[in-house]
Amino acid sequence: MLLRGLFSRNSHAEYFAHGLNFAIGAALLACFVANFDVFQKRTIAAETDYYVRMQRVTFWTFVVVLMASAQALLFCNTQGKNFFERYQSTPGWQLSCAAFFCGFAALGIYAIILAGEGQISLDDPDMLPNMTYSKQLPTAPLRSTFKVSFWVHVIGNILPMLMVPLQFIPQLRHWRQFLFHRWVGRTLVATGLLSMAAAQVLLVIEFYIQNKYGLELWSIDWWLLQIGMELLLVGTTSCLACGFYYAVKRDIPRHAEWMHRLVAFWFAGPISRTFLQAATEWGTEVMGYGPWTWFSFFLDYVPSVIVMEIYIQKSGRFQAMRSKQLTITEGDQREDEKEPLLGRV
C-alpha cells in the first residue's frame, strides 16, 4: 500500500519520472547519432569498430526498455479493463515509445548527414562494401535508372523516419481539428509510395548483378534474400494503401490499425542499421555469411510485425474504438474528428 501510494497517478514521483524520461530520451537519441559517427570523412560501413558501436547502442536501448517496463508496472492504472487502459498513460509507456522512435529519428538524421557529407557514392565499391554500385550494371541506361531510383528511395524514406513519431503525439495529432495529422499523413503516403516504387525498380535492376550483397546470383541464399525484400515491400505498400483507404472511408479504428502495422514494417530500417548490426559478427560466424544475410533481413521486420499484430489484437485499444462506434458517418460526425485525412483544411 505504501508503494502504491508513493507511485500513484499524478503523484510527485510520476511528475519526476516524466521529467527524467525526457532527459533519457534525449540522451538515447544523442547516443544513436553519436555512435553512427557520420561526421567523420568516411563511411560507417568501413569502420572496423562499427559493430562495437552498435552493441553500445543496443545495450543502452535495452537498459531504457527495462526502465520503461519498471515504470509501467509502478504507475499502472489498476482500474483499467485491458492492457491499453492500464499502461497507456504511464511514464513507462511514454519512455518505451520514445526509445522506439529514437531509432526512427536517428536513422533519418544519419541519412541526411551522410548524404550531405558526400559519404554515399554509387560508383565506389569501397564506399559501400557488399552493396550494389552502379559499375556492376552492364549499360548506361540501367546505371542512370539505378541512381535515380536509389535517391528517390533514400529521400522517400528520410521523411517517414523523421515524421512518423509526430503522428503519435496527441497534442500534434489533434491540433486544429487534425490539420497537422492530415498533412503529415498525406506526405507520408506520397513519399512512402514513391519510395516503395523506387525500391521495386531497384530490385528488378539488381537481377542484372551477378554478385548481389556478396551472394551468387540464383543461389538459394540469393533467392531467400530476394523473397524477404519483396515481402517487406509488399507488406509496407499494402499497409500504406489500406491505411489511406480506411482514412478516406473515415473508418478510424481500421485506419489506426493499418498505420500501426505500417510503423512495424518501417521499423525494419532502424533495426537493420542498429540493433542487428550488433549481432552481425556472431551471426556470420555461427551461420555463415550467406544464410545470415537473408536470415537477418527477415529479422529486420518479422518480429516487430508479429509483436505489433499481437498488440493490435490483444491490447484492447482498437476493440474499444470499434465498440464506441468511432467509425465516423455523415450523420454523427463530431467536429473534432471530421475526416482526419481528407477533411476540410
GROMACS .gro file of C-alpha atoms in nm:
model
  345
    1MET     CA    1   0.000   0.000   0.000
    2LEU     CA    2   0.286   0.237   0.080
    3LEU     CA    3   0.448   0.176  -0.260
    4ARG     CA    4   0.113   0.209  -0.436
    5GLY     CA    5   0.055   0.543  -0.266
    6LEU     CA    6   0.406   0.662  -0.345
    7PHE     CA    7   0.376   0.570  -0.711
    8SER     CA    8   0.011   0.666  -0.759
    9ARG     CA    9  -0.111   0.854  -1.063
   10ASN     CA   10  -0.046   1.233  -1.065
   11SER     CA   11   0.196   1.198  -0.774
   12HIS     CA   12   0.523   1.385  -0.739
   13ALA     CA   13   0.702   1.061  -0.828
   14GLU     CA   14   0.516   1.040  -1.158
   15TYR     CA   15   0.598   1.400  -1.249
   16PHE     CA   16   0.962   1.333  -1.165
   17ALA     CA   17   0.955   1.020  -1.383
   18HIS     CA   18   0.820   1.220  -1.677
   19GLY     CA   19   1.097   1.477  -1.643
   20LEU     CA   20   1.361   1.207  -1.607
   21ASN     CA   21   1.227   1.028  -1.914
   22PHE     CA   22   1.255   1.342  -2.123
   23ALA     CA   23   1.626   1.360  -2.040
   24ILE     CA   24   1.670   0.986  -2.102
   25GLY     CA   25   1.500   1.009  -2.442
   26ALA     CA   26   1.723   1.299  -2.547
   27ALA     CA   27   2.033   1.113  -2.425
   28LEU     CA   28   1.932   0.797  -2.613
   29LEU     CA   29   1.881   0.991  -2.936
   30ALA     CA   30   2.224   1.150  -2.889
   31CYS     CA   31   2.367   0.802  -2.826
   32PHE     CA   32   2.227   0.679  -3.156
   33VAL     CA   33   2.359   0.972  -3.358
   34ALA     CA   34   2.699   0.985  -3.187
   35ASN     CA   35   2.765   0.617  -3.246
   36PHE     CA   36   2.680   0.647  -3.614
   37ASP     CA   37   2.978   0.886  -3.618
   38VAL     CA   38   2.883   1.022  -3.959
   39PHE     CA   39   3.066   1.349  -3.906
   40GLN     CA   40   3.396   1.186  -3.992
   41LYS     CA   41   3.505   1.182  -4.357
   42ARG     CA   42   3.445   0.812  -4.408
   43THR     CA   43   3.155   0.578  -4.442
   44ILE     CA   44   3.038   0.396  -4.133
   45ALA     CA   45   3.022   0.072  -4.332
   46ALA     CA   46   3.402   0.070  -4.346
   47GLU     CA   47   3.464   0.135  -3.976
   48THR     CA   48   3.626  -0.159  -3.803
   49ASP     CA   49   3.461  -0.069  -3.472
   50TYR     CA   50   3.113  -0.016  -3.619
   51TYR     CA   51   2.974  -0.337  -3.471
   52VAL     CA   52   3.109  -0.239  -3.129
   53ARG     CA   53   2.937   0.097  -3.161
   54MET     CA   54   2.605  -0.067  -3.242
   55GLN     CA   55   2.647  -0.305  -2.949
   56ARG     CA   56   2.677   0.002  -2.728
   57VAL     CA   57   2.356   0.150  -2.872
   58THR     CA   58   2.174  -0.183  -2.835
   59PHE     CA   59   2.285  -0.218  -2.473
   60TRP     CA   60   2.162   0.127  -2.370
   61THR     CA   61   1.837   0.080  -2.558
   62PHE     CA   62   1.783  -0.244  -2.365
   63VAL     CA   63   1.850  -0.062  -2.036
   64VAL     CA   64   1.594   0.205  -2.128
   65VAL     CA   65   1.335  -0.062  -2.214
   66LEU     CA   66   1.390  -0.224  -1.873
   67MET     CA   67   1.341   0.114  -1.704
   68ALA     CA   68   1.024   0.172  -1.906
   69SER     CA   69   0.887  -0.168  -1.805
   70ALA     CA   70   0.951  -0.096  -1.436
   71GLN     CA   71   0.782   0.245  -1.461
   72ALA     CA   72   0.481   0.098  -1.641
   73LEU     CA   73   0.431  -0.153  -1.362
   74LEU     CA   74   0.479   0.103  -1.084
   75PHE     CA   75   0.241   0.363  -1.227
   76CYS     CA   76  -0.015   0.136  -1.389
   77ASN     CA   77  -0.385   0.212  -1.364
   78THR     CA   78  -0.515  -0.083  -1.164
   79GLN     CA   79  -0.873   0.006  -1.261
   80GLY     CA   80  -0.805  -0.038  -1.630
   81LYS     CA   81  -1.003  -0.310  -1.805
   82ASN     CA   82  -0.735  -0.400  -2.059
   83PHE     CA   83  -0.365  -0.361  -2.132
   84PHE     CA   84  -0.403  -0.025  -2.303
   85GLU     CA   85  -0.610   0.132  -2.026
   86ARG     CA   86  -0.369   0.010  -1.759
   87TYR     CA   87  -0.047   0.130  -1.914
   88GLN     CA   88  -0.103   0.383  -2.194
   89SER     CA   89  -0.067   0.699  -1.984
   90THR     CA   90   0.217   0.581  -1.759
   91PRO     CA   91   0.567   0.732  -1.780
   92GLY     CA   92   0.695   0.386  -1.876
   93TRP     CA   93   0.468   0.369  -2.180
   94GLN     CA   94   0.586   0.709  -2.298
   95LEU     CA   95   0.951   0.620  -2.238
   96SER     CA   96   0.915   0.299  -2.438
   97CYS     CA   97   0.760   0.499  -2.725
   98ALA     CA   98   1.050   0.745  -2.704
   99ALA     CA   99   1.303   0.461  -2.723
  100PHE     CA  100   1.114   0.311  -3.017
  101PHE     CA  101   1.108   0.635  -3.212
  102CYS     CA  102   1.467   0.734  -3.131
  103GLY     CA  103   1.562   0.470  -3.385
  104PHE     CA  104   1.344   0.638  -3.648
  105ALA     CA  105   1.468   0.989  -3.580
  106ALA     CA  106   1.835   0.888  -3.558
  107LEU     CA  107   1.822   0.698  -3.886
  108GLY     CA  108   1.665   0.999  -4.060
  109ILE     CA  109   1.928   1.233  -3.917
  110TYR     CA  110   2.202   0.985  -4.009
  111ALA     CA  111   2.087   0.960  -4.372
  112ILE     CA  112   2.068   1.338  -4.411
  113ILE     CA  113   2.417   1.396  -4.270
  114LEU     CA  114   2.567   1.103  -4.460
  115ALA     CA  115   2.429   1.233  -4.789
  116GLY     CA  116   2.524   1.592  -4.706
  117GLU     CA  117   2.882   1.492  -4.628
  118GLY     CA  118   2.905   1.315  -4.964
  119GLN     CA  119   2.965   0.980  -4.800
  120ILE     CA  120   2.722   0.789  -5.023
  121SER     CA  121   2.869   0.700  -5.361
  122LEU     CA  122   2.704   0.457  -5.600
  123ASP     CA  123   3.021   0.449  -5.814
  124ASP     CA  124   3.274   0.350  -5.548
  125PRO     CA  125   3.265  -0.015  -5.430
  126ASP     CA  126   3.486   0.073  -5.133
  127MET     CA  127   3.229   0.323  -5.008
  128LEU     CA  128   2.950   0.066  -4.972
  129PRO     CA  129   3.116  -0.277  -4.948
  130ASN     CA  130   2.899  -0.579  -5.034
  131MET     CA  131   2.630  -0.342  -5.167
  132THR     CA  132   2.516  -0.269  -5.520
  133TYR     CA  133   2.710   0.001  -5.701
  134SER     CA  134   2.646   0.138  -6.046
  135LYS     CA  135   2.954  -0.001  -6.225
  136GLN     CA  136   2.819  -0.352  -6.169
  137LEU     CA  137   2.540  -0.275  -6.417
  138PRO     CA  138   2.607  -0.352  -6.785
  139THR     CA  139   2.452  -0.048  -6.961
  140ALA     CA  140   2.439   0.329  -6.910
  141PRO     CA  141   2.054   0.346  -6.900
  142LEU     CA  142   2.048   0.087  -6.622
  143ARG     CA  143   2.312   0.278  -6.428
  144SER     CA  144   2.120   0.605  -6.462
  145THR     CA  145   1.789   0.443  -6.364
  146PHE     CA  146   1.956   0.278  -6.069
  147LYS     CA  147   2.097   0.608  -5.939
  148VAL     CA  148   1.767   0.794  -5.974
  149SER     CA  149   1.571   0.513  -5.808
  150PHE     CA  150   1.823   0.485  -5.527
  151TRP     CA  151   1.796   0.852  -5.434
  152VAL     CA  152   1.415   0.852  -5.463
  153HIS     CA  153   1.411   0.555  -5.227
  154VAL     CA  154   1.652   0.717  -4.979
  155ILE     CA  155   1.483   1.059  -4.976
  156GLY     CA  156   1.140   0.897  -4.967
  157ASN     CA  157   1.245   0.709  -4.653
  158ILE     CA  158   1.404   1.004  -4.475
  159LEU     CA  159   1.073   1.187  -4.433
  160PRO     CA  160   0.890   0.888  -4.276
  161MET     CA  161   1.181   0.832  -4.037
  162LEU     CA  162   1.150   1.192  -3.915
  163MET     CA  163   0.772   1.238  -3.939
  164VAL     CA  164   0.626   0.907  -3.816
  165PRO     CA  165   0.694   0.987  -3.448
  166LEU     CA  166   0.498   1.312  -3.484
  167GLN     CA  167   0.181   1.118  -3.570
  168PHE     CA  168   0.183   0.955  -3.227
  169ILE     CA  169   0.195   1.276  -3.022
  170PRO     CA  170  -0.171   1.352  -2.927
  171GLN     CA  171  -0.120   1.729  -2.897
  172LEU     CA  172   0.013   1.746  -3.253
  173ARG     CA  173  -0.231   1.491  -3.389
  174HIS     CA  174  -0.535   1.682  -3.259
  175TRP     CA  175  -0.403   2.031  -3.343
  176ARG     CA  176  -0.663   2.241  -3.528
  177GLN     CA  177  -0.905   1.955  -3.586
  178PHE     CA  178  -0.637   1.713  -3.711
  179LEU     CA  179  -0.496   1.961  -3.964
  180PHE     CA  180  -0.135   1.872  -3.880
  181HIS     CA  181  -0.215   1.499  -3.870
  182ARG     CA  182  -0.381   1.509  -4.212
  183TRP     CA  183  -0.098   1.689  -4.389
  184VAL     CA  184   0.172   1.473  -4.232
  185GLY     CA  185  -0.034   1.168  -4.332
  186ARG     CA  186  -0.065   1.287  -4.691
  187THR     CA  187   0.309   1.349  -4.706
  188LEU     CA  188   0.384   1.004  -4.565
  189VAL     CA  189   0.154   0.833  -4.815
  190ALA     CA  190   0.303   1.021  -5.112
  191THR     CA  191   0.669   0.978  -5.014
  192GLY     CA  192   0.613   0.623  -4.891
  193LEU     CA  193   0.456   0.505  -5.217
  194LEU     CA  194   0.728   0.676  -5.421
  195SER     CA  195   0.994   0.514  -5.206
  196MET     CA  196   0.836   0.169  -5.242
  197ALA     CA  197   0.803   0.210  -5.620
  198ALA     CA  198   1.171   0.306  -5.640
  199ALA     CA  199   1.262   0.006  -5.423
  200GLN     CA  200   1.080  -0.225  -5.666
  201VAL     CA  201   1.275  -0.074  -5.957
  202LEU     CA  202   1.599  -0.136  -5.766
  203LEU     CA  203   1.506  -0.498  -5.701
  204VAL     CA  204   1.436  -0.555  -6.072
  205ILE     CA  205   1.758  -0.385  -6.183
  206GLU     CA  206   1.962  -0.593  -5.940
  207PHE     CA  207   1.872  -0.905  -6.140
  208TYR     CA  208   2.148  -0.787  -6.374
  209ILE     CA  209   2.408  -0.811  -6.098
  210GLN     CA  210   2.600  -1.135  -6.063
  211ASN     CA  211   2.707  -1.084  -5.705
  212LYS     CA  212   2.436  -0.907  -5.504
  213TYR     CA  213   2.543  -0.823  -5.146
  214GLY     CA  214   2.815  -1.084  -5.184
  215LEU     CA  215   2.565  -1.358  -5.277
  216GLU     CA  216   2.593  -1.554  -5.601
  217LEU     CA  217   2.306  -1.491  -5.844
  218TRP     CA  218   2.029  -1.758  -5.833
  219SER     CA  219   2.177  -1.931  -5.526
  220ILE     CA  220   1.935  -2.037  -5.250
  221ASP     CA  221   2.066  -1.761  -5.023
  222TRP     CA  222   2.011  -1.508  -5.302
  223TRP     CA  223   1.653  -1.625  -5.357
  224LEU     CA  224   1.569  -1.614  -4.986
  225LEU     CA  225   1.706  -1.261  -4.961
  226GLN     CA  226   1.506  -1.160  -5.269
  227ILE     CA  227   1.188  -1.310  -5.121
  228GLY     CA  228   1.248  -1.129  -4.792
  229MET     CA  229   1.288  -0.796  -4.970
  230GLU     CA  230   0.973  -0.847  -5.177
  231LEU     CA  231   0.769  -0.941  -4.868
  232LEU     CA  232   0.887  -0.624  -4.692
  233LEU     CA  233   0.799  -0.418  -5.000
  234VAL     CA  234   0.455  -0.576  -5.042
  235GLY     CA  235   0.378  -0.552  -4.669
  236THR     CA  236   0.475  -0.184  -4.648
  237THR     CA  237   0.285  -0.089  -4.963
  238SER     CA  238  -0.024  -0.283  -4.851
  239CYS     CA  239  -0.027  -0.108  -4.513
  240LEU     CA  240   0.007   0.232  -4.679
  241ALA     CA  241  -0.274   0.157  -4.922
  242CYS     CA  242  -0.509   0.013  -4.658
  243GLY     CA  243  -0.439   0.296  -4.415
  244PHE     CA  244  -0.515   0.552  -4.685
  245TYR     CA  245  -0.830   0.366  -4.793
  246TYR     CA  246  -0.977   0.347  -4.442
  247ALA     CA  247  -0.893   0.712  -4.379
  248VAL     CA  248  -1.085   0.807  -4.690
  249LYS     CA  249  -1.372   0.584  -4.575
  250ARG     CA  250  -1.349   0.753  -4.234
  251ASP     CA  251  -1.317   0.416  -4.062
  252ILE     CA  252  -1.078   0.544  -3.796
  253PRO     CA  253  -1.024   0.221  -3.596
  254ARG     CA  254  -0.913   0.028  -3.906
  255HIS     CA  255  -0.711   0.326  -4.029
  256ALA     CA  256  -0.525   0.327  -3.696
  257GLU     CA  257  -0.467  -0.049  -3.710
  258TRP     CA  258  -0.308  -0.035  -4.054
  259MET     CA  259  -0.094   0.265  -3.963
  260HIS     CA  260   0.041   0.075  -3.663
  261ARG     CA  261   0.122  -0.220  -3.890
  262LEU     CA  262   0.298   0.021  -4.127
  263VAL     CA  263   0.516   0.150  -3.843
  264ALA     CA  264   0.618  -0.210  -3.764
  265PHE     CA  265   0.730  -0.263  -4.125
  266TRP     CA  266   0.907   0.074  -4.140
  267PHE     CA  267   1.094  -0.010  -3.820
  268ALA     CA  268   1.299  -0.253  -4.032
  269GLY     CA  269   1.522   0.043  -4.117
  270PRO     CA  270   1.631   0.131  -3.763
  271ILE     CA  271   1.659  -0.237  -3.668
  272SER     CA  272   1.879  -0.328  -3.965
  273ARG     CA  273   2.107  -0.025  -3.921
  274THR     CA  274   2.149  -0.051  -3.545
  275PHE     CA  275   2.034  -0.342  -3.331
  276LEU     CA  276   2.102  -0.629  -3.573
  277GLN     CA  277   2.443  -0.487  -3.658
  278ALA     CA  278   2.543  -0.571  -3.303
  279ALA     CA  279   2.487  -0.940  -3.379
  280THR     CA  280   2.640  -0.946  -3.729
  281GLU     CA  281   2.979  -1.086  -3.634
  282TRP     CA  282   2.821  -1.355  -3.417
  283GLY     CA  283   2.559  -1.444  -3.677
  284THR     CA  284   2.812  -1.463  -3.961
  285GLU     CA  285   3.040  -1.686  -3.753
  286VAL     CA  286   2.760  -1.923  -3.647
  287MET     CA  287   2.551  -1.939  -3.966
  288GLY     CA  288   2.792  -1.833  -4.238
  289TYR     CA  289   2.775  -1.514  -4.445
  290GLY     CA  290   2.509  -1.629  -4.694
  291PRO     CA  291   2.249  -1.769  -4.451
  292TRP     CA  292   2.297  -1.482  -4.205
  293THR     CA  293   2.243  -1.225  -4.482
  294TRP     CA  294   1.889  -1.341  -4.565
  295PHE     CA  295   1.802  -1.455  -4.210
  296SER     CA  296   1.897  -1.118  -4.059
  297PHE     CA  297   1.687  -0.945  -4.325
  298PHE     CA  298   1.379  -1.137  -4.209
  299LEU     CA  299   1.470  -1.044  -3.851
  300ASP     CA  300   1.457  -0.678  -3.957
  301TYR     CA  301   1.078  -0.680  -3.972
  302VAL     CA  302   0.912  -1.016  -3.897
  303PRO     CA  303   0.942  -0.999  -3.513
  304SER     CA  304   0.823  -0.636  -3.495
  305VAL     CA  305   0.528  -0.713  -3.725
  306ILE     CA  306   0.428  -1.010  -3.507
  307VAL     CA  307   0.455  -0.808  -3.185
  308MET     CA  308   0.253  -0.523  -3.336
  309GLU     CA  309  -0.019  -0.762  -3.452
  310ILE     CA  310  -0.045  -0.911  -3.102
  311TYR     CA  311  -0.074  -0.557  -2.964
  312ILE     CA  312  -0.347  -0.469  -3.215
  313GLN     CA  313  -0.548  -0.782  -3.141
  314LYS     CA  314  -0.498  -0.810  -2.764
  315SER     CA  315  -0.432  -0.465  -2.617
  316GLY     CA  316  -0.798  -0.360  -2.617
  317ARG     CA  317  -0.721  -0.022  -2.772
  318PHE     CA  318  -0.873  -0.082  -3.114
  319GLN     CA  319  -1.155  -0.300  -2.985
  320ALA     CA  320  -1.259  -0.011  -2.760
  321MET     CA  321  -1.253   0.227  -3.057
  322ARG     CA  322  -1.482  -0.001  -3.253
  323SER     CA  323  -1.716  -0.063  -2.961
  324LYS     CA  324  -1.760   0.312  -2.916
  325GLN     CA  325  -1.851   0.336  -3.283
  326LEU     CA  326  -1.571   0.571  -3.375
  327THR     CA  327  -1.625   0.488  -3.739
  328ILE     CA  328  -1.749   0.830  -3.844
  329THR     CA  329  -2.053   0.855  -4.068
  330GLU     CA  330  -2.217   1.153  -4.231
  331GLY     CA  331  -2.486   1.158  -3.965
  332ASP     CA  332  -2.277   1.151  -3.649
  333GLN     CA  333  -1.954   1.339  -3.727
  334ARG     CA  334  -1.801   1.517  -3.434
  335GLU     CA  335  -1.642   1.847  -3.520
  336ASP     CA  336  -1.303   1.750  -3.377
  337GLU     CA  337  -1.291   1.421  -3.571
  338LYS     CA  338  -1.412   1.534  -3.913
  339GLU     CA  339  -1.243   1.346  -4.197
  340PRO     CA  340  -0.898   1.306  -4.038
  341LEU     CA  341  -0.713   1.257  -4.367
  342LEU     CA  342  -0.918   1.430  -4.636
  343GLY     CA  343  -1.124   1.670  -4.430
  344ARG     CA  344  -1.155   2.041  -4.494
  345VAL     CA  345  -0.841   2.235  -4.420
   0.00000   0.00000   0.00000
